Amino acid sequence: QAVLTQPPSVSEAPGQRVIISCTGSSSNIGAGYDVQWYQQLPGTAPKLLIYGSNNRPSGVPDRFSGSTSGTSGSLAITGLQAEDEADYYCQSFDRSLNYVFGSGTRVTVL
Amino acid sequence: QVQLVESGGGVVQPGRSLRLSCAVSGFTFSTYGMFWVRQTPGKGLEWVAVISSDGRNTYYADSVKGRFGISRDNSKNTLYLQMNSLKPEDTALYYCARGPRNMIVAVSHWFDPWGQGTLVTVSS
C-alpha cells in the first residue's frame, strides 16, 4: 500500500472548504522533504496542483493551497466548485531515495 | 507546448518482456531528469524509476529493481523503460513525467507534466 496516508474520500457542498490530509513519517515529510499535490480528473493523467509544499504552478487557481507541519501535509480547497470533483494525490521524497505517493482522496461536490 | 507521448504498451504473458517509449517535445529534453510512474486501480500511483539528465544515474523502486531498466536517447528526445520478467502485478497504466532540471542524482522534486499513459497488461 501507499507510503503516505490520505482519507479515501471527502465531500462538501459548493462554495465550502475542504482539507485533505497527507500523513507520512520521519523518513519523508518529517525529514523536511516537500509535499506535492496532484489533481486527477476522470480519464486523464495527474496534473501538478501544488509543488514545494505551498507553491502553485501558473494557471492553478488560488482556491488551492498547501501546507506542511511535522510529518503531515495538507491541501485546502476553498470556494469548492463542481469542476473540483476529482482524485487528489500527495507526493514526497524519502530518505531511501524513493519518490512516494499518497493513497489518494476522492473529492465529491454535493 | 510541452508534450510527452507514451507508446509500447500491450498484453504480454508473465515472464516476458516489453519496452515502453516516451517521445517528448516542447522543451530541451537533455537538460531534465525523467520519471516513469504507474497507476493501478488497487494501488494508486507508484513511482517506478528515474533517470538523470545525462542518463548516467538511474534509480528504481524496490518492486521493479533488477527487472526494469530506464534509459534515454537525448538525440531522439525519447525516454525508455525496458521491462523484463514481467509479473501480473506489473499490470498498470504507465506514465512518463518530466523531473528536475539538470538532475544528476535523485533529489526531492515533482512530476510535471505527465504523458497520457500507456496500458500494460500482464496475463496468461
Coordinates of N, CA and C in Angstrom, one line a residue:
Chain A
Q1 N 0.8 -1.2 0.0 CA 0.0 0.0 0.0 C 0.9 1.3 0.0
A2 N 0.2 2.4 -0.2 CA 0.9 3.7 -0.3 C 1.6 4.0 1.0
V3 N 2.8 4.7 0.8 CA 3.6 5.1 1.9 C 3.0 6.3 2.7
L4 N 2.3 7.2 1.9 CA 1.6 8.4 2.6 C 0.2 8.1 2.7
T5 N -0.4 8.4 3.8 CA -1.8 8.1 4.1 C -2.8 9.3 3.9
Q6 N -3.8 9.1 3.1 CA -4.8 10.1 2.9 C -6.2 9.5 3.2
P7 N -7.1 10.4 3.5 CA -8.5 9.9 3.7 C -9.0 9.4 2.3
P8 N -9.8 8.3 2.2 CA -10.3 7.8 0.9 C -11.2 8.8 0.2
S9 N -12.0 9.6 1.0 CA -12.9 10.5 0.3 C -13.3 11.6 1.3
V10 N -13.6 12.7 0.6 CA -14.2 13.9 1.4 C -15.3 14.4 0.5
S11 N -16.3 15.0 1.1 CA -17.5 15.6 0.4 C -17.8 16.9 1.0
E12 N -18.3 17.8 0.2 CA -18.7 19.1 0.7 C -19.6 19.8 -0.4
A13 N -20.4 20.7 0.1 CA -21.2 21.5 -0.8 C -20.4 22.5 -1.6
P14 N -21.0 23.0 -2.7 CA -20.3 24.0 -3.5 C -20.1 25.3 -2.6
G15 N -19.0 25.9 -2.8 CA -18.7 27.1 -2.1 C -18.0 26.9 -0.7
Q16 N -18.0 25.7 -0.3 CA -17.5 25.4 1.0 C -16.0 25.1 0.9
R17 N -15.4 24.7 2.1 CA -13.9 24.5 2.1 C -13.7 23.0 2.5
V18 N -12.7 22.4 1.8 CA -12.3 21.0 2.2 C -10.8 21.0 2.4
I19 N -10.4 20.2 3.4 CA -9.0 20.0 3.6 C -8.7 18.5 3.5
I20 N -7.6 18.2 2.8 CA -7.2 16.8 2.6 C -5.9 16.7 3.3
S21 N -5.8 15.7 4.2 CA -4.5 15.4 4.9 C -3.7 14.4 4.2
C22 N -2.4 14.5 4.5 CA -1.4 13.5 3.9 C -0.4 13.2 5.0
T23 N -0.5 12.0 5.6 CA 0.3 11.7 6.7 C 1.5 10.8 6.3
G24 N 2.7 11.2 6.6 CA 3.9 10.5 6.3 C 4.6 10.1 7.6
S25 N 6.0 10.1 7.5 CA 6.8 9.7 8.6 C 8.1 10.5 8.7
S26 N 8.9 10.2 9.7 CA 10.1 10.9 9.9 C 11.2 10.7 8.7
S27 N 10.9 9.7 7.8 CA 11.8 9.5 6.8 C 11.4 10.2 5.5
N28 N 10.3 10.8 5.4 CA 9.9 11.5 4.2 C 9.4 13.0 4.6
I29 N 8.2 13.2 4.8 CA 7.7 14.6 5.1 C 8.4 15.1 6.4
G30 N 8.5 14.3 7.4 CA 9.1 14.7 8.7 C 10.6 15.0 8.6
A31 N 11.2 14.5 7.5 CA 12.6 14.7 7.3 C 12.9 16.1 6.6
G32 N 11.8 16.8 6.3 CA 11.9 18.1 5.7 C 11.7 18.1 4.2
Y33 N 11.3 17.0 3.6 CA 11.1 16.9 2.1 C 9.7 17.6 1.8
D34 N 9.7 18.3 0.7 CA 8.5 19.0 0.3 C 7.4 18.0 0.0
V35 N 6.1 18.5 0.0 CA 5.0 17.8 -0.4 C 4.4 18.4 -1.7
Q36 N 4.1 17.6 -2.6 CA 3.4 18.0 -3.8 C 2.0 17.4 -3.8
W37 N 1.1 18.1 -4.6 CA -0.3 17.6 -4.7 C -0.6 17.6 -6.2
Y38 N -1.4 16.6 -6.6 CA -1.8 16.4 -8.0 C -3.3 16.2 -8.0
Q39 N -3.9 16.7 -9.0 CA -5.3 16.5 -9.3 C -5.5 15.6 -10.5
Q40 N -6.3 14.6 -10.4 CA -6.6 13.7 -11.5 C -8.1 13.7 -11.8
L41 N -8.4 14.3 -12.9 CA -9.8 14.3 -13.3 C -10.1 12.9 -14.0
P42 N -11.4 12.5 -14.0 CA -11.7 11.2 -14.6 C -11.1 11.0 -16.0
G43 N -10.4 9.9 -16.2 CA -9.9 9.5 -17.5 C -8.7 10.4 -18.0
T44 N -8.1 11.1 -17.1 CA -7.0 11.9 -17.5 C -5.8 11.6 -16.6
A45 N -4.6 12.1 -17.1 CA -3.4 12.0 -16.3 C -3.4 12.9 -15.1
P46 N -2.6 12.6 -14.1 CA -2.5 13.6 -13.0 C -1.9 14.9 -13.4
K47 N -2.3 15.9 -12.8 CA -1.8 17.3 -13.1 C -1.3 17.9 -11.8
L48 N -0.1 18.5 -11.9 CA 0.5 19.1 -10.7 C -0.3 20.3 -10.3
L49 N -0.6 20.3 -9.0 CA -1.5 21.4 -8.4 C -0.7 22.3 -7.4
I50 N 0.1 21.6 -6.6 CA 0.9 22.3 -5.6 C 2.3 21.7 -5.6
Y51 N 3.4 22.5 -5.6 CA 4.7 22.0 -5.5 C 5.5 22.7 -4.4
G52 N 6.5 22.1 -3.9 CA 7.3 22.7 -2.8 C 6.4 23.0 -1.6
S53 N 5.5 22.2 -1.4 CA 4.6 22.3 -0.2 C 3.5 23.4 -0.3
N54 N 3.8 24.6 -0.9 CA 2.8 25.6 -0.9 C 2.9 26.5 -2.1
N55 N 3.4 26.0 -3.2 CA 3.5 26.8 -4.4 C 2.6 26.3 -5.5
R56 N 1.9 27.3 -6.2 CA 1.0 26.9 -7.3 C 1.7 27.1 -8.7
P57 N 1.6 26.1 -9.6 CA 2.1 26.4 -10.9 C 1.2 27.5 -11.6
S58 N 1.7 28.1 -12.6 CA 0.9 29.0 -13.3 C -0.4 28.4 -13.8
G59 N -1.5 29.1 -13.6 CA -2.8 28.6 -14.1 C -3.6 27.9 -13.1
V60 N -3.0 27.6 -11.9 CA -3.8 26.9 -10.9 C -4.5 28.0 -10.0
P61 N -5.8 27.9 -9.8 CA -6.5 29.0 -9.1 C -6.0 29.1 -7.6
D62 N -6.0 30.3 -7.0 CA -5.6 30.5 -5.7 C -6.6 29.9 -4.7
R63 N -7.6 29.2 -5.1 CA -8.5 28.5 -4.2 C -7.8 27.3 -3.7
F64 N -6.7 26.9 -4.3 CA -5.9 25.7 -3.9 C -4.7 26.2 -3.1
S65 N -4.5 25.6 -1.9 CA -3.3 26.0 -1.2 C -2.8 24.8 -0.4
G66 N -1.5 24.8 -0.1 CA -0.9 23.6 0.6 C -0.1 24.1 1.8
S67 N 0.1 23.2 2.7 CA 0.9 23.5 3.9 C 1.4 22.2 4.5
T68 N 2.5 22.3 5.3 CA 3.0 21.1 6.0 C 3.3 21.5 7.4
S69 N 3.3 20.4 8.2 CA 3.5 20.5 9.6 C 4.0 19.2 10.2
G70 N 5.2 19.1 10.7 CA 5.7 17.8 11.2 C 5.8 16.8 10.1
T71 N 5.1 15.7 10.3 CA 5.1 14.6 9.4 C 3.9 14.6 8.4
S72 N 3.2 15.7 8.4 CA 2.0 15.7 7.5 C 1.9 16.9 6.6
G73 N 1.2 16.8 5.5 CA 0.9 17.9 4.6 C -0.6 18.0 4.5
S74 N -1.0 19.1 4.0 CA -2.5 19.4 3.8 C -2.7 20.1 2.5
L75 N -3.8 19.8 1.9 CA -4.3 20.6 0.7 C -5.6 21.1 1.1
A76 N -5.8 22.5 0.9 CA -7.1 23.1 1.2 C -7.7 23.6 -0.1
I77 N -8.9 23.4 -0.3 CA -9.7 23.9 -1.4 C -10.8 24.7 -0.9
T78 N -10.7 26.0 -1.2 CA -11.8 26.9 -0.7 C -12.7 27.3 -1.9
G79 N -13.9 27.7 -1.6 CA -14.9 28.0 -2.6 C -15.1 26.9 -3.6
L80 N -15.3 25.7 -3.0 CA -15.4 24.5 -3.8 C -16.4 24.6 -5.0
Q81 N -15.9 24.1 -6.2 CA -16.7 24.2 -7.4 C -16.9 22.8 -7.9
A82 N -17.9 22.6 -8.8 CA -18.2 21.3 -9.4 C -17.0 20.8 -10.1
E83 N -16.3 21.6 -10.8 CA -15.1 21.2 -11.6 C -14.0 20.7 -10.7
D84 N -14.1 20.8 -9.4 CA -13.0 20.3 -8.5 C -13.2 18.9 -8.1
E85 N -14.3 18.3 -8.6 CA -14.6 16.9 -8.3 C -13.6 16.0 -9.0
A86 N -12.7 15.4 -8.3 CA -11.6 14.6 -8.8 C -10.9 13.8 -7.7
D87 N -9.9 13.1 -8.1 CA -9.0 12.4 -7.2 C -7.8 13.3 -6.9
Y88 N -7.3 13.4 -5.7 CA -6.2 14.2 -5.3 C -5.1 13.3 -4.6
Y89 N -3.9 13.4 -5.1 CA -2.8 12.6 -4.5 C -1.7 13.5 -4.0
C90 N -1.1 13.2 -2.8 CA 0.1 13.9 -2.3 C 1.3 13.0 -2.7
Q91 N 2.4 13.7 -2.7 CA 3.7 13.0 -3.1 C 4.9 13.7 -2.4
S92 N 5.8 12.9 -2.0 CA 7.0 13.5 -1.4 C 8.2 12.6 -1.8
F93 N 9.3 12.8 -1.0 CA 10.6 12.1 -1.3 C 11.0 11.4 0.0
D94 N 11.7 10.3 -0.1 CA 12.0 9.5 1.1 C 13.5 9.4 1.2
R95 N 14.0 9.3 2.4 CA 15.5 9.2 2.7 C 16.1 8.0 1.9
S96 N 15.3 7.0 1.6 CA 15.8 5.8 0.9 C 15.8 6.1 -0.6
L97 N 15.7 7.4 -1.0 CA 15.8 7.8 -2.4 C 14.6 7.3 -3.2
N98 N 13.5 7.1 -2.6 CA 12.3 6.8 -3.3 C 11.3 8.0 -3.3
Y99 N 10.6 8.1 -4.4 CA 9.5 9.1 -4.6 C 8.3 8.4 -4.1
V100 N 7.6 8.9 -3.1 CA 6.4 8.3 -2.5 C 5.1 9.0 -2.8
F101 N 4.1 8.3 -2.9 CA 2.8 8.9 -3.2 C 1.8 8.6 -2.0
G102 N 0.8 9.4 -2.0 CA -0.3 9.1 -1.1 C -1.3 8.1 -1.7
S103 N -2.2 7.7 -0.9 CA -3.2 6.7 -1.3 C -4.4 7.3 -2.2
G104 N -4.4 8.6 -2.2 CA -5.4 9.3 -3.0 C -6.7 9.6 -2.2
T105 N -7.3 10.7 -2.6 CA -8.6 11.1 -1.9 C -9.6 11.6 -3.0
R106 N -10.8 11.0 -3.0 CA -11.8 11.4 -3.9 C -12.6 12.5 -3.4
V107 N -12.6 13.6 -4.0 CA -13.4 14.8 -3.6 C -14.7 14.8 -4.4
T108 N -15.8 14.8 -3.6 CA -17.1 14.9 -4.2 C -17.8 16.2 -3.8
V109 N -18.3 16.9 -4.8 CA -19.0 18.1 -4.6 C -20.5 17.8 -4.6
L110 N -21.1 18.0 -3.4 CA -22.5 17.6 -3.2 C -23.5 18.4 -3.9
Chain B
Q1 N 4.1 23.6 -27.4 CA 3.9 23.3 -26.0 C 4.6 22.0 -25.6
V2 N 4.7 21.8 -24.3 CA 5.4 20.6 -23.8 C 4.4 19.4 -24.0
Q3 N 5.0 18.4 -24.6 CA 4.2 17.1 -24.8 C 5.1 15.9 -24.5
L4 N 4.4 14.9 -23.9 CA 5.0 13.7 -23.6 C 4.0 12.6 -24.1
V5 N 4.5 11.7 -25.0 CA 3.6 10.7 -25.6 C 4.2 9.3 -25.4
E6 N 3.5 8.5 -24.6 CA 4.0 7.2 -24.3 C 3.5 6.2 -25.4
S7 N 4.2 5.1 -25.6 CA 3.8 4.1 -26.5 C 4.4 2.8 -26.1
G8 N 4.0 1.7 -26.7 CA 4.6 0.4 -26.4 C 3.9 -0.6 -25.5
G9 N 2.8 -0.1 -24.9 CA 2.0 -0.9 -24.0 C 1.3 -2.0 -24.8
G10 N 0.8 -3.0 -24.0 CA 0.0 -4.1 -24.7 C -0.2 -5.2 -23.7
V11 N -0.6 -6.3 -24.2 CA -0.9 -7.5 -23.4 C 0.3 -8.5 -23.6
V12 N 0.9 -8.9 -22.5 CA 2.1 -9.8 -22.5 C 1.9 -10.9 -21.4
Q13 N 2.5 -12.0 -21.7 CA 2.4 -13.1 -20.8 C 3.4 -12.9 -19.7
P14 N 3.1 -13.5 -18.5 CA 4.1 -13.4 -17.4 C 5.4 -14.0 -17.8
G15 N 6.5 -13.3 -17.3 CA 7.9 -13.8 -17.6 C 8.4 -13.2 -18.9
R16 N 7.6 -12.6 -19.7 CA 8.1 -12.0 -21.0 C 8.5 -10.5 -20.8
S17 N 8.9 -9.9 -21.9 CA 9.5 -8.5 -21.8 C 8.7 -7.6 -22.7
L18 N 8.8 -6.3 -22.4 CA 8.2 -5.2 -23.1 C 9.0 -4.0 -23.0
R19 N 9.0 -3.2 -24.0 CA 9.7 -1.9 -23.9 C 8.8 -0.7 -24.2
L20 N 8.7 0.2 -23.2 CA 7.9 1.4 -23.4 C 8.8 2.5 -23.9
S21 N 8.1 3.4 -24.6 CA 8.8 4.6 -25.1 C 8.0 5.9 -24.7
C22 N 8.7 7.0 -24.6 CA 8.1 8.2 -24.3 C 8.8 9.3 -25.1
A23 N 8.1 9.8 -26.1 CA 8.6 10.8 -27.0 C 8.2 12.2 -26.5
V24 N 9.2 13.0 -26.4 CA 8.9 14.3 -25.8 C 9.2 15.4 -26.8
S25 N 8.5 16.6 -26.6 CA 8.7 17.7 -27.4 C 8.3 19.0 -26.6
G26 N 8.8 20.1 -27.1 CA 8.5 21.4 -26.4 C 9.4 21.8 -25.4
F27 N 10.4 21.1 -25.0 CA 11.4 21.5 -24.1 C 12.7 20.8 -24.4
T28 N 13.8 21.3 -23.8 CA 15.1 20.7 -24.0 C 15.3 19.5 -23.2
F29 N 15.0 18.3 -23.8 CA 14.9 17.0 -23.1 C 16.2 16.7 -22.4
S30 N 17.3 17.0 -23.0 CA 18.6 16.6 -22.4 C 19.0 17.3 -21.1
T31 N 18.2 18.3 -20.7 CA 18.5 19.0 -19.5 C 17.6 18.6 -18.3
Y32 N 16.8 17.7 -18.5 CA 15.8 17.3 -17.5 C 15.9 15.8 -17.1
G33 N 15.8 15.6 -15.8 CA 15.6 14.2 -15.3 C 14.2 13.8 -15.7
M34 N 14.0 12.5 -15.9 CA 12.7 11.9 -16.3 C 12.3 10.8 -15.5
F35 N 11.0 10.7 -15.3 CA 10.4 9.6 -14.4 C 9.5 8.7 -15.2
W36 N 9.4 7.5 -14.7 CA 8.3 6.6 -15.1 C 7.4 6.4 -13.8
V37 N 6.1 6.5 -13.9 CA 5.2 6.3 -12.8 C 4.1 5.4 -13.3
R38 N 3.6 4.5 -12.5 CA 2.5 3.6 -12.9 C 1.3 3.8 -12.0
Q39 N 0.1 3.4 -12.5 CA -1.1 3.5 -11.7 C -2.0 2.3 -11.9
T40 N -2.4 1.7 -10.8 CA -3.4 0.6 -10.9 C -4.6 1.0 -10.0
P41 N -5.7 0.5 -10.3 CA -6.9 0.8 -9.6 C -6.8 0.5 -8.1
G42 N -6.1 -0.6 -7.8 CA -6.0 -1.1 -6.4 C -4.9 -0.4 -5.6
K43 N -3.8 0.0 -6.3 CA -2.7 0.5 -5.6 C -2.4 2.0 -5.8
G44 N -3.2 2.6 -6.6 CA -3.0 4.1 -6.9 C -1.7 4.3 -7.7
L45 N -1.1 5.4 -7.4 CA 0.1 5.9 -8.1 C 1.4 5.3 -7.4
E46 N 2.3 4.8 -8.3 CA 3.6 4.2 -7.8 C 4.7 4.7 -8.6
W47 N 5.7 5.4 -8.0 CA 6.9 5.7 -8.8 C 7.6 4.5 -9.2
V48 N 8.1 4.4 -10.4 CA 8.8 3.2 -10.9 C 10.3 3.4 -11.0
A49 N 10.7 4.5 -11.7 CA 12.1 4.8 -12.0 C 12.4 6.2 -12.3
V50 N 13.6 6.6 -12.2 CA 14.0 8.0 -12.6 C 15.4 7.9 -13.2
I51 N 15.7 8.8 -14.1 CA 17.0 8.8 -14.8 C 17.5 10.3 -14.8
S52 N 18.8 10.4 -14.6 CA 19.4 11.8 -14.6 C 19.4 12.4 -16.0
S53 N 19.7 13.6 -16.1 CA 19.6 14.4 -17.4 C 20.5 13.7 -18.4
D54 N 21.7 13.3 -18.0 CA 22.7 12.7 -18.9 C 22.6 11.2 -19.1
G55 N 21.7 10.6 -18.3 CA 21.4 9.2 -18.4 C 22.4 8.3 -17.6
R56 N 23.3 9.0 -16.9 CA 24.3 8.2 -16.2 C 23.8 7.6 -14.9
N57 N 22.9 8.2 -14.2 CA 22.4 7.8 -12.9 C 20.9 7.4 -13.0
T58 N 20.6 6.2 -12.5 CA 19.3 5.7 -12.5 C 18.9 5.2 -11.1
Y59 N 17.6 5.3 -10.8 CA 17.1 4.8 -9.5 C 15.8 4.1 -9.7
Y60 N 15.5 3.1 -8.9 CA 14.4 2.2 -9.1 C 13.6 2.0 -7.8
A61 N 12.3 1.8 -8.0 CA 11.5 1.3 -6.8 C 11.9 -0.2 -6.6
D62 N 11.8 -0.6 -5.3 CA 12.2 -1.9 -4.9 C 11.4 -3.0 -5.7
S63 N 10.2 -2.6 -6.0 CA 9.3 -3.6 -6.7 C 9.7 -3.9 -8.1
V64 N 10.6 -3.1 -8.7 CA 11.0 -3.4 -10.1 C 12.5 -3.5 -10.2
K65 N 13.2 -3.3 -9.2 CA 14.7 -3.3 -9.2 C 15.2 -4.7 -9.7
G66 N 16.1 -4.7 -10.6 CA 16.6 -5.9 -11.2 C 15.8 -6.5 -12.3
R67 N 14.6 -5.9 -12.6 CA 13.8 -6.4 -13.7 C 13.6 -5.3 -14.7
F68 N 13.5 -4.1 -14.3 CA 13.2 -3.0 -15.2 C 14.5 -2.2 -15.4
G69 N 14.6 -1.5 -16.6 CA 15.7 -0.7 -16.9 C 15.2 0.6 -17.6
I70 N 15.6 1.8 -17.0 CA 15.2 3.0 -17.6 C 16.4 3.6 -18.4
S71 N 16.2 4.1 -19.5 CA 17.2 4.7 -20.4 C 16.7 5.8 -21.2
R72 N 17.6 6.5 -21.9 CA 17.1 7.7 -22.7 C 18.1 7.9 -23.8
D73 N 17.5 8.4 -24.9 CA 18.3 8.8 -26.1 C 18.1 10.3 -26.3
N74 N 19.0 11.1 -25.8 CA 18.8 12.5 -25.9 C 18.9 13.1 -27.3
S75 N 19.5 12.3 -28.2 CA 19.5 12.7 -29.6 C 18.1 12.5 -30.3
K76 N 17.3 11.6 -29.7 CA 16.0 11.3 -30.2 C 14.9 11.9 -29.4
N77 N 15.2 12.6 -28.3 CA 14.2 13.1 -27.4 C 13.3 12.0 -26.9
T78 N 13.8 10.9 -26.5 CA 13.0 9.8 -26.2 C 13.5 9.1 -24.9
L79 N 12.5 8.7 -24.1 CA 12.8 8.0 -22.8 C 12.3 6.6 -23.0
Y80 N 12.9 5.6 -22.4 CA 12.5 4.2 -22.5 C 12.4 3.6 -21.1
L81 N 11.6 2.5 -21.1 CA 11.5 1.6 -20.0 C 11.5 0.2 -20.5
Q82 N 12.6 -0.5 -20.3 CA 12.7 -1.9 -20.6 C 12.2 -2.7 -19.4
M83 N 11.1 -3.5 -19.7 CA 10.5 -4.3 -18.6 C 10.7 -5.8 -18.9
N84 N 11.5 -6.4 -18.0 CA 11.7 -7.9 -18.2 C 11.1 -8.7 -17.0
S85 N 11.0 -10.0 -17.2 CA 10.4 -10.9 -16.2 C 9.1 -10.3 -15.6
L86 N 8.2 -9.9 -16.5 CA 7.0 -9.3 -16.1 C 6.1 -10.2 -15.3
K87 N 5.5 -9.6 -14.3 CA 4.6 -10.3 -13.4 C 3.2 -9.7 -13.5
P88 N 2.1 -10.5 -13.1 CA 0.8 -9.9 -13.2 C 0.6 -8.6 -12.4
E89 N 1.4 -8.5 -11.3 CA 1.3 -7.3 -10.5 C 1.9 -6.1 -11.2
D90 N 2.5 -6.2 -12.3 CA 3.1 -5.1 -13.1 C 2.0 -4.5 -14.0
T91 N 0.8 -5.1 -14.0 CA -0.3 -4.6 -14.8 C -0.7 -3.2 -14.3
A92 N -0.6 -2.3 -15.2 CA -0.9 -0.9 -14.8 C -0.9 0.0 -16.0
L93 N -1.3 1.3 -15.8 CA -1.1 2.3 -16.8 C 0.2 3.0 -16.5
Y94 N 1.1 3.1 -17.4 CA 2.4 3.6 -17.2 C 2.5 5.0 -17.8
Y95 N 2.9 5.9 -17.0 CA 3.1 7.3 -17.4 C 4.6 7.7 -17.4
C96 N 5.0 8.5 -18.3 CA 6.3 9.2 -18.2 C 6.0 10.6 -17.7
A97 N 6.9 11.2 -17.0 CA 6.8 12.6 -16.5 C 8.1 13.3 -16.4
R98 N 8.1 14.6 -16.6 CA 9.3 15.3 -16.5 C 9.7 15.6 -15.0
G99 N 11.0 15.5 -14.8 CA 11.5 15.7 -13.5 C 12.4 17.0 -13.3
P100 N 13.4 17.0 -12.5 CA 14.2 18.2 -12.2 C 15.0 18.6 -13.3
R101 N 15.3 19.9 -13.5 CA 16.2 20.4 -14.5 C 17.6 20.1 -14.0
N102 N 18.4 19.7 -14.9 CA 19.9 19.5 -14.7 C 20.0 18.4 -13.5
M103 N 19.2 17.4 -13.5 CA 19.3 16.4 -12.5 C 20.5 15.5 -12.6
I104 N 21.3 15.4 -11.6 CA 22.4 14.5 -11.6 C 22.1 13.3 -10.7
V105 N 21.7 13.5 -9.5 CA 21.3 12.5 -8.5 C 19.9 12.6 -8.1
A106 N 19.3 11.6 -7.5 CA 17.9 11.7 -7.1 C 17.7 12.8 -6.0
V107 N 16.8 13.7 -6.3 CA 16.5 14.7 -5.3 C 15.0 14.9 -5.2
S108 N 14.6 15.5 -4.1 CA 13.2 15.7 -3.9 C 12.7 16.6 -5.0
H109 N 11.6 16.2 -5.7 CA 11.1 17.0 -6.8 C 9.7 16.5 -7.2
W110 N 9.1 17.3 -8.1 CA 7.7 17.0 -8.5 C 7.7 16.4 -9.9
F111 N 6.6 15.9 -10.3 CA 6.4 15.3 -11.6 C 5.5 16.3 -12.4
D112 N 6.1 16.9 -13.5 CA 5.3 17.8 -14.2 C 6.0 18.2 -15.5
P113 N 5.3 18.0 -16.7 CA 4.0 17.4 -16.8 C 4.0 15.9 -17.0
W114 N 2.9 15.3 -17.2 CA 2.7 13.9 -17.4 C 2.3 13.6 -18.8
G115 N 2.6 12.4 -19.3 CA 2.0 12.0 -20.6 C 0.6 11.4 -20.3
Q116 N 0.0 10.9 -21.4 CA -1.3 10.4 -21.3 C -1.4 8.9 -20.8
G117 N -0.2 8.3 -20.8 CA -0.1 6.9 -20.3 C -0.2 5.8 -21.4
T118 N 0.4 4.7 -21.1 CA 0.2 3.5 -22.0 C -0.1 2.3 -21.1
L119 N -1.0 1.5 -21.5 CA -1.5 0.4 -20.6 C -0.7 -0.9 -20.9
V120 N -0.3 -1.4 -19.8 CA 0.4 -2.7 -19.8 C -0.4 -3.8 -19.1
T121 N -0.7 -4.9 -19.7 CA -1.5 -5.9 -19.1 C -0.6 -7.2 -19.1
V122 N -0.3 -7.7 -18.0 CA 0.4 -9.0 -17.9 C -0.5 -10.1 -17.5
S123 N -0.7 -11.0 -18.4 CA -1.7 -12.1 -18.2 C -1.5 -13.2 -19.1
S124 N -1.7 -14.4 -18.7 CA -1.6 -15.6 -19.5 C -2.8 -15.9 -20.3

